Short mmCIF file of C-alpha atoms in Angstrom, two decimals:
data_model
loop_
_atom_site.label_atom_id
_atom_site.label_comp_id
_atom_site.label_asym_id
_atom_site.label_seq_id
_atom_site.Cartn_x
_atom_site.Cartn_y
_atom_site.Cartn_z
CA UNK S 857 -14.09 -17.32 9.40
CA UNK S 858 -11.87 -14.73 11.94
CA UNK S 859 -10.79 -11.59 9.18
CA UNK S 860 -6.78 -12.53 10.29
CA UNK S 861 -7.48 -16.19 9.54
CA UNK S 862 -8.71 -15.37 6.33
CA UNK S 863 -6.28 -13.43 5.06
CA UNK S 864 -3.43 -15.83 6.35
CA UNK S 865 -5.61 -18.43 4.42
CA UNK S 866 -5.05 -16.40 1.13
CA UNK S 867 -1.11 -15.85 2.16
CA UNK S 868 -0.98 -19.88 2.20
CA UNK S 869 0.22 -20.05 5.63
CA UNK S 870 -0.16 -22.75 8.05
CA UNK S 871 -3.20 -22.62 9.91
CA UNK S 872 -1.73 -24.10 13.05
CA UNK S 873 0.20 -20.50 13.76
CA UNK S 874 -2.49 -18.76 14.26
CA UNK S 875 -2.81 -20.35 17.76
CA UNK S 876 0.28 -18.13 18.53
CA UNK S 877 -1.65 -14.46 17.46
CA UNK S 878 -3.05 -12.11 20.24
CA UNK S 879 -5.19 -9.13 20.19
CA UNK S 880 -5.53 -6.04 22.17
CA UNK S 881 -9.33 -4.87 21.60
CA UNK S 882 -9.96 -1.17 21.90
CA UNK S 883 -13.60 0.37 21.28
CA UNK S 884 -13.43 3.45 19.09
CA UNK S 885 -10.77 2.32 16.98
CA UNK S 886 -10.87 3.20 13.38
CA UNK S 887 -14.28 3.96 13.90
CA UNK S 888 -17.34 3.61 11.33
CA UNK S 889 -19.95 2.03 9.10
CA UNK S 890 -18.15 -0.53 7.93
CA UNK S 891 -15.62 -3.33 10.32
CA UNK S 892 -12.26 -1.22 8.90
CA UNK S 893 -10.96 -1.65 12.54
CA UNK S 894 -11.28 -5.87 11.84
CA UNK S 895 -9.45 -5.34 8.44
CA UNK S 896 -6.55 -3.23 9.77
CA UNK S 897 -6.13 -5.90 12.55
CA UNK S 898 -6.31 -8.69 10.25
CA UNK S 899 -3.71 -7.30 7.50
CA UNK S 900 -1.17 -5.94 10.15
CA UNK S 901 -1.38 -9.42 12.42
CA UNK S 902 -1.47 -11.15 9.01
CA UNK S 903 2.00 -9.46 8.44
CA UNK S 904 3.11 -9.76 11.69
CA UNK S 905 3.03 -13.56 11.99
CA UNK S 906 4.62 -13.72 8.36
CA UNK S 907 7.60 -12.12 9.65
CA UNK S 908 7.28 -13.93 13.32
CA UNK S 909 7.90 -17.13 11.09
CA UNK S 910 10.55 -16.31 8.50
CA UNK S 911 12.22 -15.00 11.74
CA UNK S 912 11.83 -18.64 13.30
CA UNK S 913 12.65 -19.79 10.12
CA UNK S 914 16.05 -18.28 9.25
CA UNK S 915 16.85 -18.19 13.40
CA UNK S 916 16.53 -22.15 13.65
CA UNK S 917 13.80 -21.45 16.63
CA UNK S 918 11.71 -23.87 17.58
CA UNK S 919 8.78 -22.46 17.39
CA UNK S 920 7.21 -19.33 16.20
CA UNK S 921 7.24 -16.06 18.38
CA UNK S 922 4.11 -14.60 19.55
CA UNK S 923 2.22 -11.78 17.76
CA UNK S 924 0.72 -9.20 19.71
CA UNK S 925 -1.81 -6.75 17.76
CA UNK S 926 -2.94 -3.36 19.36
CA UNK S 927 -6.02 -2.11 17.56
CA UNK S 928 -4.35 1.37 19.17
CA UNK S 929 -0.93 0.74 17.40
CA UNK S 930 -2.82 -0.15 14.57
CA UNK S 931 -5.23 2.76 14.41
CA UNK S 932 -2.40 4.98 14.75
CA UNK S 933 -0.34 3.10 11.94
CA UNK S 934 -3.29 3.80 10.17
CA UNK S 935 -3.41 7.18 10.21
CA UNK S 936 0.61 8.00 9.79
CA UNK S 937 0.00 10.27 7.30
CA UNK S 938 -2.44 12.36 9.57
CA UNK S 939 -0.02 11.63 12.64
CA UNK S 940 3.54 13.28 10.85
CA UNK S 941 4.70 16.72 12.38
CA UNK S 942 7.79 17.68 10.48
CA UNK S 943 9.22 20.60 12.92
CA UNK S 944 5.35 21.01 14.44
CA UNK S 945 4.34 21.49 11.50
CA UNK S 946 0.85 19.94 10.00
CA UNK S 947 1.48 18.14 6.84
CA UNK S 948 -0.90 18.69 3.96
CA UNK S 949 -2.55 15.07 3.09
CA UNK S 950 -4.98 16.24 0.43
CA UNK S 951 -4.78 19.35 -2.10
CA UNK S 952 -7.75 21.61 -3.02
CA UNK S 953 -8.64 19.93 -6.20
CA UNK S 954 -8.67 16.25 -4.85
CA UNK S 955 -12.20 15.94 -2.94
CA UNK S 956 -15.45 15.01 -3.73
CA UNK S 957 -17.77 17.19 -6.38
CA UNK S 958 -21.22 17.66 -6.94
CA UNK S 959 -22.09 16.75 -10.98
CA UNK S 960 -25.58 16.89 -12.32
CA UNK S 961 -26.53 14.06 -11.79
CA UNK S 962 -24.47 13.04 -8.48
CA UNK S 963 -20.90 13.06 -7.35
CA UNK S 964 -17.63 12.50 -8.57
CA UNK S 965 -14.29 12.13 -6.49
CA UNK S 966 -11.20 13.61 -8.33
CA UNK S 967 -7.41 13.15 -7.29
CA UNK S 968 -5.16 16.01 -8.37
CA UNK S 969 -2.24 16.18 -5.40
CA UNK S 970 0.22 15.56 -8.19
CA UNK S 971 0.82 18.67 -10.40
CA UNK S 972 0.77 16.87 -13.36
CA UNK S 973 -2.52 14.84 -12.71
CA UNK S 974 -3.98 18.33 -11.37
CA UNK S 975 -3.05 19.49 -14.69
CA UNK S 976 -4.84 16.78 -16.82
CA UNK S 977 -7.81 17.55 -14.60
CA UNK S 978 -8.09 20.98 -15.12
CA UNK S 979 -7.72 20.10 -19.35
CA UNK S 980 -9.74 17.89 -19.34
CA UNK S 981 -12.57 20.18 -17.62
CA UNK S 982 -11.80 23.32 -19.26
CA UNK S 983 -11.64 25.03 -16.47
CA UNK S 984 -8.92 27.25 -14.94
CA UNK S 985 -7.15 26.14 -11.40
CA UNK S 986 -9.29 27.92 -9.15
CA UNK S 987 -11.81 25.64 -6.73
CA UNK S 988 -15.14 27.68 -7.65
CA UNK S 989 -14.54 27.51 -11.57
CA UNK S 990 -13.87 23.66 -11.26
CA UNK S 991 -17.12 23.26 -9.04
CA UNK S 992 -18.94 25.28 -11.69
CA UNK S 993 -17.75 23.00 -14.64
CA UNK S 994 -18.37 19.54 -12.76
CA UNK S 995 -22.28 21.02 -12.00
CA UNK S 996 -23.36 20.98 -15.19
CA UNK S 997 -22.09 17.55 -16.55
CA UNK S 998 -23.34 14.14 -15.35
CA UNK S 999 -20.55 11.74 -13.15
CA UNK S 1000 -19.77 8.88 -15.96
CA UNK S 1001 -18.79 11.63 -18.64
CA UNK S 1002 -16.77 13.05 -15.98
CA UNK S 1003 -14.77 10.10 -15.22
CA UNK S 1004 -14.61 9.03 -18.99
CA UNK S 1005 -13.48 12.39 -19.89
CA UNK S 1006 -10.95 13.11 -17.03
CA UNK S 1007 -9.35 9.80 -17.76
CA UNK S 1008 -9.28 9.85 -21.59
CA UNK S 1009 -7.18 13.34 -20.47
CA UNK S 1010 -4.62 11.17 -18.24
CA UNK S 1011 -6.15 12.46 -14.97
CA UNK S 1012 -8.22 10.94 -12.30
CA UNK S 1013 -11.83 11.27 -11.77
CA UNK S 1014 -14.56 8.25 -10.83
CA UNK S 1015 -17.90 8.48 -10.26
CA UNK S 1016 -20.23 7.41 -6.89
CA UNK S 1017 -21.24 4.56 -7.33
CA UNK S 1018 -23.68 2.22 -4.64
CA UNK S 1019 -21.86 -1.31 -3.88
CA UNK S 1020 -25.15 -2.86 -6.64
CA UNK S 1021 -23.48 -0.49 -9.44
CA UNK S 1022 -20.40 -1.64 -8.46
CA UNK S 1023 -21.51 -5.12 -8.44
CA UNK S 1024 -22.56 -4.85 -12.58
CA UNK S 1025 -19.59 -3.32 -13.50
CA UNK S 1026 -17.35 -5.27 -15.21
CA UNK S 1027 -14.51 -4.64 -13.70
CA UNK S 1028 -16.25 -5.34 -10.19
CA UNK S 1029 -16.54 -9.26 -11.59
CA UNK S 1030 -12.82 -9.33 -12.76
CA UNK S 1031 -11.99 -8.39 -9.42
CA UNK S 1032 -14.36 -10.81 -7.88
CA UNK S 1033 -13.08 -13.65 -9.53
CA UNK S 1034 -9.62 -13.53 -7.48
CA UNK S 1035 -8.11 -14.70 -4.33
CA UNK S 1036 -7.12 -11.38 -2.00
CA UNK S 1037 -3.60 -12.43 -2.58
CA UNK S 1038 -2.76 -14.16 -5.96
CA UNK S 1039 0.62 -15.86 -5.66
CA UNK S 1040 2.31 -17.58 -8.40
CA UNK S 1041 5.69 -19.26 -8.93
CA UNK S 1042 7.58 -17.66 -11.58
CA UNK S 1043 11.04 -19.87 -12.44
CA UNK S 1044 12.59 -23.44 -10.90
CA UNK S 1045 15.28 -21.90 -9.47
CA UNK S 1046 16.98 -24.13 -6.27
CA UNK S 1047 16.09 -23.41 -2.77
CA UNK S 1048 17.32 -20.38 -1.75
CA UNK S 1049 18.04 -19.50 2.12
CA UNK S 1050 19.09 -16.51 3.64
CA UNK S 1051 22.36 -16.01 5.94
CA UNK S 1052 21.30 -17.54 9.42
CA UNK S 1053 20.15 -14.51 12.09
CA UNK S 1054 21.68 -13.93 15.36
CA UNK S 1055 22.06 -11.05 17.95
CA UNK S 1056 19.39 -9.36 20.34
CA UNK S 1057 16.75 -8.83 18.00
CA UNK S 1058 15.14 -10.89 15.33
CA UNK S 1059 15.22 -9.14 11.65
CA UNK S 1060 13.64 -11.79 9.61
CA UNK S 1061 14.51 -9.70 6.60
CA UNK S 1062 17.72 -9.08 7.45
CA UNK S 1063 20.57 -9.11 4.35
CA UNK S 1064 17.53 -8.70 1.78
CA UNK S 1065 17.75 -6.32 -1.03
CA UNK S 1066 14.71 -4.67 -2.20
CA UNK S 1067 13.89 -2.48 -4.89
CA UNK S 1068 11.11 -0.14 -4.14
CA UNK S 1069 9.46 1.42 -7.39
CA UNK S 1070 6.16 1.94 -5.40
CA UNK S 1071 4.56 5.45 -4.60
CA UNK S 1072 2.13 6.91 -2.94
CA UNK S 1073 0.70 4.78 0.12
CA UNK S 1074 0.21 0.58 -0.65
CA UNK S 1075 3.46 0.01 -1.77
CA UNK S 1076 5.63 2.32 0.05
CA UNK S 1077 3.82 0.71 3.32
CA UNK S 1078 4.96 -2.40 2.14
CA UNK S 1079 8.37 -1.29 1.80
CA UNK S 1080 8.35 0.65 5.08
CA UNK S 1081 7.64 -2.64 6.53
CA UNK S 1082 10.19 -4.65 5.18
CA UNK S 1083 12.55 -1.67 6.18
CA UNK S 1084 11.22 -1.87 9.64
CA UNK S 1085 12.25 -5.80 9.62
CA UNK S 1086 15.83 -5.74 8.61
CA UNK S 1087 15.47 -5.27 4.96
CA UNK S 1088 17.74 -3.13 2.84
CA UNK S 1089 15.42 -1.14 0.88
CA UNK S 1090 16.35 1.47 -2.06
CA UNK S 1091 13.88 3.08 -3.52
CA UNK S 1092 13.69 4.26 -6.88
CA UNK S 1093 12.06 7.30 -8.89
CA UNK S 1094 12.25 9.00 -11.91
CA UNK S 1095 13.90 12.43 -12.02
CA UNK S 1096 10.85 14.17 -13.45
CA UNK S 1097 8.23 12.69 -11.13
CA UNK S 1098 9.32 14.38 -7.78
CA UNK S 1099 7.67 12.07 -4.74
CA UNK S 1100 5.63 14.62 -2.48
CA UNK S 1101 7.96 15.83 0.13
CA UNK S 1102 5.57 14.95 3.25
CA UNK S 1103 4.69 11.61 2.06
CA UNK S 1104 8.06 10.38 1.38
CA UNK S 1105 8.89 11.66 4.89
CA UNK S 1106 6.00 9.54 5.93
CA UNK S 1107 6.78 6.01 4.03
CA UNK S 1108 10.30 6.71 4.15
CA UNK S 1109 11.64 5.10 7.61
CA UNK S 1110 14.39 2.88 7.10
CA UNK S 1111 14.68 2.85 3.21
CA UNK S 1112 17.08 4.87 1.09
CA UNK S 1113 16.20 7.06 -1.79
CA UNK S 1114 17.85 7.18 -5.18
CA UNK S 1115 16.76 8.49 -8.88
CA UNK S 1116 17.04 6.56 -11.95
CA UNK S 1117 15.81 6.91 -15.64
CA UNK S 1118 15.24 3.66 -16.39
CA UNK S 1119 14.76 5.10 -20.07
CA UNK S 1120 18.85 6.55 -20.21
CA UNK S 1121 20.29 4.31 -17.76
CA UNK S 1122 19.23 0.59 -18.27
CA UNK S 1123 22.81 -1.16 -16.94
CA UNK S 1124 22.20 0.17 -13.68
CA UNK S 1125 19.05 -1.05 -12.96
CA UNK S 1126 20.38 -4.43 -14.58
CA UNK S 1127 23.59 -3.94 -11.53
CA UNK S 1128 20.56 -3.59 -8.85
CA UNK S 1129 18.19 -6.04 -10.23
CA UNK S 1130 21.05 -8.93 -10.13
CA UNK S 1131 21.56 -8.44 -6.57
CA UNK S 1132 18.08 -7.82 -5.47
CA UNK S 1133 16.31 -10.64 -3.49
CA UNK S 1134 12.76 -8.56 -3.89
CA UNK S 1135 11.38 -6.12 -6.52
CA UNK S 1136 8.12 -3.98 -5.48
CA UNK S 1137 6.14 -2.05 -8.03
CA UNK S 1138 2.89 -0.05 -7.22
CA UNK S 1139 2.67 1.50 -10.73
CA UNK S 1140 -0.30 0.25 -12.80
CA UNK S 1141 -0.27 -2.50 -14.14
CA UNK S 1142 1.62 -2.82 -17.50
CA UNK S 1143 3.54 0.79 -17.48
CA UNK S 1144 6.46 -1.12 -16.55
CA UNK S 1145 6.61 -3.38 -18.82
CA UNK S 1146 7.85 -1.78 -21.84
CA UNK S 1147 11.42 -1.59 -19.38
CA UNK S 1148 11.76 -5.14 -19.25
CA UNK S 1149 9.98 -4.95 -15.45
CA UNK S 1150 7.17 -7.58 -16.16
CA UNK S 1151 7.29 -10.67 -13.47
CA UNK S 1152 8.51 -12.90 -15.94
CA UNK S 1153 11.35 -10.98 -17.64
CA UNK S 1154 12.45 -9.78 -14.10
CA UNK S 1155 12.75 -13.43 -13.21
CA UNK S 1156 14.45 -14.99 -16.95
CA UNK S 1157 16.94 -12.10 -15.93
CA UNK S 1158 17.25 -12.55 -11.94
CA UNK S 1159 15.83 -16.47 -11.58
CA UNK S 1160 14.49 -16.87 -7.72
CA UNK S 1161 13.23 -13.29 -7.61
CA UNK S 1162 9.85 -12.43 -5.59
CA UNK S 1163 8.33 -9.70 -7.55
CA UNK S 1164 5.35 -8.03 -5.88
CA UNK S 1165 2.95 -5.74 -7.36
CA UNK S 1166 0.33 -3.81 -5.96
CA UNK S 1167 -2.54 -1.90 -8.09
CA UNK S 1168 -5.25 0.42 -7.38
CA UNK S 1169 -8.01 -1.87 -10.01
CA UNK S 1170 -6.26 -4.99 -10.50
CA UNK S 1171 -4.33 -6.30 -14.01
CA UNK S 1172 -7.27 -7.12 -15.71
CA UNK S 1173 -10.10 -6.10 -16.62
CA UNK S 1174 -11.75 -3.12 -18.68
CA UNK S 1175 -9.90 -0.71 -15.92
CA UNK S 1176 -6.39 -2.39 -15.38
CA UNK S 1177 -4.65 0.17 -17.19
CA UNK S 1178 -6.24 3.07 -14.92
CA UNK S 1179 -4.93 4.79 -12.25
CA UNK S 1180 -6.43 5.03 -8.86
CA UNK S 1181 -6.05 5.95 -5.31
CA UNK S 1182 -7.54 4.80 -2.34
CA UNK S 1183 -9.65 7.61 -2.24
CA UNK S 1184 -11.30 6.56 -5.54
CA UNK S 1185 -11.52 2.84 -5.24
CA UNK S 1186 -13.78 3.79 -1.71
CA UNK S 1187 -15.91 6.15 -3.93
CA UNK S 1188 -16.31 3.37 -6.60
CA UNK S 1189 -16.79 0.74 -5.19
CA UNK S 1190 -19.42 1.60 -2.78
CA UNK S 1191 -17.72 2.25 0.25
CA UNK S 1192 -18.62 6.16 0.14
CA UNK S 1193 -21.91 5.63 -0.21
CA UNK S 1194 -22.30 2.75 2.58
CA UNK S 1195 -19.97 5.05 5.27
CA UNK S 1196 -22.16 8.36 4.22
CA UNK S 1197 -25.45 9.40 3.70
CA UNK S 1198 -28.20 10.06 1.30
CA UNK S 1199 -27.12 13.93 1.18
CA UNK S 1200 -23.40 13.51 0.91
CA UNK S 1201 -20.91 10.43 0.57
CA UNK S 1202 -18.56 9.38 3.46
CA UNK S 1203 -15.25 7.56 3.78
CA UNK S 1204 -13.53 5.22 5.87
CA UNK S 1205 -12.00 6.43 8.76
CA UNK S 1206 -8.72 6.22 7.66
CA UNK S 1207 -7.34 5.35 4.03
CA UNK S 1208 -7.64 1.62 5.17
CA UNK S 1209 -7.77 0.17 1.42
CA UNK S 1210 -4.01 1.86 1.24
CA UNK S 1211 -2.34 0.97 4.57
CA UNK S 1212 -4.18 -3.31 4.84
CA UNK S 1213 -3.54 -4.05 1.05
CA UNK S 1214 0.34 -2.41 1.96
CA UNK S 1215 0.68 -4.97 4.94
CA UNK S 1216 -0.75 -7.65 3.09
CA UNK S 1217 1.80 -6.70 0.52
CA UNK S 1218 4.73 -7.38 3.22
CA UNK S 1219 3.20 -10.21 4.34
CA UNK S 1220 2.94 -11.70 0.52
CA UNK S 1221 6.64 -11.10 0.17
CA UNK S 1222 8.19 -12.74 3.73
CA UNK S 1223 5.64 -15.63 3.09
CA UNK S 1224 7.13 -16.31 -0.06
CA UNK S 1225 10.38 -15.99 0.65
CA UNK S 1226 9.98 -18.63 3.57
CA UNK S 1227 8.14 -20.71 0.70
CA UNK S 1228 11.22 -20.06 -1.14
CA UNK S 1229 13.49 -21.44 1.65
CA UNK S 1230 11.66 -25.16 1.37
CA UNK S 1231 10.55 -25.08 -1.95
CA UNK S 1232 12.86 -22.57 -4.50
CA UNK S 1233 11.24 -20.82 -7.38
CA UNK S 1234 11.08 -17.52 -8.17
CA UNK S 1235 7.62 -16.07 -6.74
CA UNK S 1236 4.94 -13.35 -8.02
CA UNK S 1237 2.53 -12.34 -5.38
CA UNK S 1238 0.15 -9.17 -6.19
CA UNK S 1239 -3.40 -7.36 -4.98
CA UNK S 1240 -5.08 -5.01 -5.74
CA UNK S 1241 -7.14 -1.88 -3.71
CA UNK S 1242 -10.36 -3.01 -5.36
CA UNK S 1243 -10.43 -6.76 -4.19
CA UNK S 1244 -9.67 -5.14 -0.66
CA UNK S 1245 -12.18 -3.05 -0.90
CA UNK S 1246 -14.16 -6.37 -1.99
CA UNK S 1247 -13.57 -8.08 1.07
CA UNK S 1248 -14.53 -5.28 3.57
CA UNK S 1249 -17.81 -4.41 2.24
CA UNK S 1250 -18.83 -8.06 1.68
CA UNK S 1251 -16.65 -10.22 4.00
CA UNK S 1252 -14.55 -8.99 6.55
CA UNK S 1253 -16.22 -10.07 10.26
CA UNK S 1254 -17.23 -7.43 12.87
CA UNK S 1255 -15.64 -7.61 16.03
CA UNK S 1256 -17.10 -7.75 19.47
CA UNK S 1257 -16.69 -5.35 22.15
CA UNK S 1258 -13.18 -4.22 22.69
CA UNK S 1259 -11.40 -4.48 25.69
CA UNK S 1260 -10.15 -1.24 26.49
CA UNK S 1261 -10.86 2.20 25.02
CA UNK S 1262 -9.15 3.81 21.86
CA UNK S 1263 -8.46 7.73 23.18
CA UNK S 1264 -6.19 9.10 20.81
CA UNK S 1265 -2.99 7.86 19.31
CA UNK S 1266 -0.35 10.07 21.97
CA UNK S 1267 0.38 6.60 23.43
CA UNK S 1268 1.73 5.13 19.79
CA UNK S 1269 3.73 8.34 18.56
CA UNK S 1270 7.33 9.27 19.16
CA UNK S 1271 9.62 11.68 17.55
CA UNK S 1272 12.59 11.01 15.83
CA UNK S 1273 15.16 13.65 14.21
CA UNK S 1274 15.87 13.17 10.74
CA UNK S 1275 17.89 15.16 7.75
CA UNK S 1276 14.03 16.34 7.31
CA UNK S 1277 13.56 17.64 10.69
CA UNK S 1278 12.52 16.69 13.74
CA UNK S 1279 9.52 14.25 12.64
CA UNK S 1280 6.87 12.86 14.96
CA UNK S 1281 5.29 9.73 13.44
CA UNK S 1282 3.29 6.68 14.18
CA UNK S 1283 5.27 3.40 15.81
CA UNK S 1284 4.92 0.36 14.05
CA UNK S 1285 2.33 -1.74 14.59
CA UNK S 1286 4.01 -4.79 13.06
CA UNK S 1287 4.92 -6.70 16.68
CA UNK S 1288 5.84 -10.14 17.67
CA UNK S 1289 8.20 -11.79 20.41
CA UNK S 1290 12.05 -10.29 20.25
CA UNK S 1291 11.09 -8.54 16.98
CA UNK S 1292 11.96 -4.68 16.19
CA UNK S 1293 10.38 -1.99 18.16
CA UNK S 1294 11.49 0.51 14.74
CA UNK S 1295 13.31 1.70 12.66
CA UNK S 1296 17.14 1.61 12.11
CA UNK S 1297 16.97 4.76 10.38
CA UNK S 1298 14.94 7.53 9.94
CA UNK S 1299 13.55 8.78 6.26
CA UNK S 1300 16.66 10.71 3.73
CA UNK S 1301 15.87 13.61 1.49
CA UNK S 1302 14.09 12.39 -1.72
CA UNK S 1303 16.79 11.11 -4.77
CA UNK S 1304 19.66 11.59 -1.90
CA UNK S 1305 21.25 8.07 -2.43
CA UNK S 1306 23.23 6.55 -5.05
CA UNK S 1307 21.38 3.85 -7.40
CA UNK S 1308 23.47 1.40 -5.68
CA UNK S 1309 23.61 -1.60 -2.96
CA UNK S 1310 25.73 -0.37 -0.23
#
């Protein structure tokens, strides 16, 4: 089975459509060991034909626009983070502390670009902040007492591990057990259609609401994405967790940005959550829950809601409470070792885990809400990094040749000017017949919006 027809398998869609999906081949795309370049294709045309058919859906077509994926678009998409300029200027993607470590008896990958994980890091080693005294500490100690330690501390730390040790973990089998996509139906509610579309271009999430309470890179890629189709999109943070200035600018196109304890200020979320069509979380699994933000009491409180949720480990499992990054799900799970060698681990050519599972995300979301349109009921979709990482060591299919050569991503930037500067940044590589070429807006300062619907 085709890696785009498998994953529109696990979004439930009709196999017929795929008839309507082409592919621009390039050779040296997203480059390495293992086929990323066939699972970036297959989660950004998987997302693409979602929204080509909620499009046809809500715009009474009669049939389904064409996709057209660009392994070049999609390379570059890829690697957005790498790609931003704000004023010429080279963003910052990982800090000094997050990288990979020699430990007695191996490695171990640590993630400390947040101050307050760096912090847990460095108490949890006993070490001060500097890169040599860290290096010193992680030498003498052996990988698993690393990552048991750093994570008992609140931090983030995971050993190598070959895809066999990942195999007979347990979490590995938790993860194995589910679909890519799980999708649920949370609530009876009636069937629910959006206003009808109209005009030059087709939005297929135009006049949705959606609450963003994602960070980092799955879910706000998800949330881009629905942006980038029409999709009203607040996000939401907590005062005292600042969002990293560069990747906000990054994930940022289209959406607005607003702060709100949910802990001091519970009847505004409760305004926003009765109007919202869509609530995204990327927070693991369970923090939110002592707010009321569970699937099921989002949906007793707002019946017909889609609420998708993204995780680094999955919600289950001896690890579902953990946090993670793409960065450490590759180094668990296998993937560093498969993409380096027997003197030092590797990684994908591009945080692949983050960006597919964020399309798949999208595509979870507009497939349910055309569900919705036929069917009603509230909907739960969710993934997790892990099971994507899952499905590209053991399943995803290799390409052929391409067609054409990848030479750089010039041909799939522009620049844009924003209240952040002038920003250069990656297109979007979500594309189909009459659909949006990008953004209506570009990214806001962080917390500049009101918590409120405009």
């Amino acid at each position: 089975m085709t890696a785009i027809k498998f994953a529109w398998s696990e979004l439930g869609g009709d196999p017929a459509l795929l008839s309507g999906v082409s592919t621009t081949a390039r050779e040296g795309a997203l480059q390495g060991r293992l086929p990323a370049r066939e699972l970036a294709r297959a989660c950004v045309g998987a997302c693409a034909l979602a929204a080509a058919e909620l499009g046809a859906r809500r715009a009474g077509l009669a049939r389904v626009p064409r996709v057209r994926i660009d392994d070049g678009t999609v390379a570059t998409a890829f690697h957005s983070e790498r790609q931003l300029r704000v004023d010429g200027r080279t963003p910052v993607v990982f800090a000094p502390l997050s990288r990979l470590w020699r430990t007695a008896d191996g490695w171990v990958r640590t993630h400390a670009n947040y101050p307050h994980h760096r912090a847990r890091l460095l108490d949890a080693l006993g070490t001060p902040g500097d890169v040599a005294a860290v290096e010193a500490a992680l030498a003498r100690r052996p990988s698993l007492e690393v990552e048991e330690a750093v994570y008992e501390a609140g931090g983030l730390a995971v050993a190598l591990r070959t895809p066999q040790e990942w195999a007979a973990h347990e979490q590995a089998a938790e993860v194995r057990r589910r679909p890519l996509v799980e999708r649920g139906r949370l609530d009876s509610a009636p069937a629910h259609m959006l206003p009808p579309l109209d005009g030059p271009v087709l939005l297929p999430a135009a006049g949705l609401r959606v609450l963003d309470l994602t960070r980092v890179l799955a879910g706000p890629v998800a949330t881009r994405t629905l942006a980038l189709l029409g999709a009203d999109v607040l996000r939401l943070d907590p005062p005292e967790l600042p969002e990293l200035p560069d990747q906000h600018a990054d994930t940022g196109f289209g959406k607005r940005s607003a702060l709100l304890d949910l802990r001091a200020d519970r009847r505004a979320f409760d305004d926003l959550l009765a109007r919202a069509d869509v609530v995204v979380t990327g927070y693991r699994p369970g923090a939110l829950d002592r707010f009321g933000l569970s699937p099921e009491a989002l949906a007793e409180r707002r019946p017909g809601v889609v609420v998708a949720q993204v995780s680094a480990w999955g919600a289950y499992g001896p690890w579902a409470g953990r946090r993670g990054f793409d960065s450490l799900v590759q180094v668990a799970t296998g993937i560093a070792a498969l993409e380096g060698s027997p003197e030092r681990p590797g990684a994908l050519p591009a945080q692949a885990l983050d960006h597919g599972t964020g399309y798949l995300l999208a595509a979870a979301v507009l497939r349910a809400l055309t569900e919705q349109s036929y069917e009603g009921g509230g909907r739960s979709v969710r993934l997790a990094l892990a099971r994507t990482a899952g499905w590209l060591v053991d399943g995803v299919e290799a390409g052929g040749h391409g067609e054409a050569a990848y030479d750089g991503p010039e041909p799939w930037l522009t620049e844009t000017d924003s209240a952040l500067g002038r920003l250069r940044h990656a297109l979007p590589p979500v594309s189909f017949d009459g659909g949006p070429a990008g953004w209506a807006r570009p990214p806001v300062p962080w917390g500049s919006a009101p918590a409120r619907w405009v």
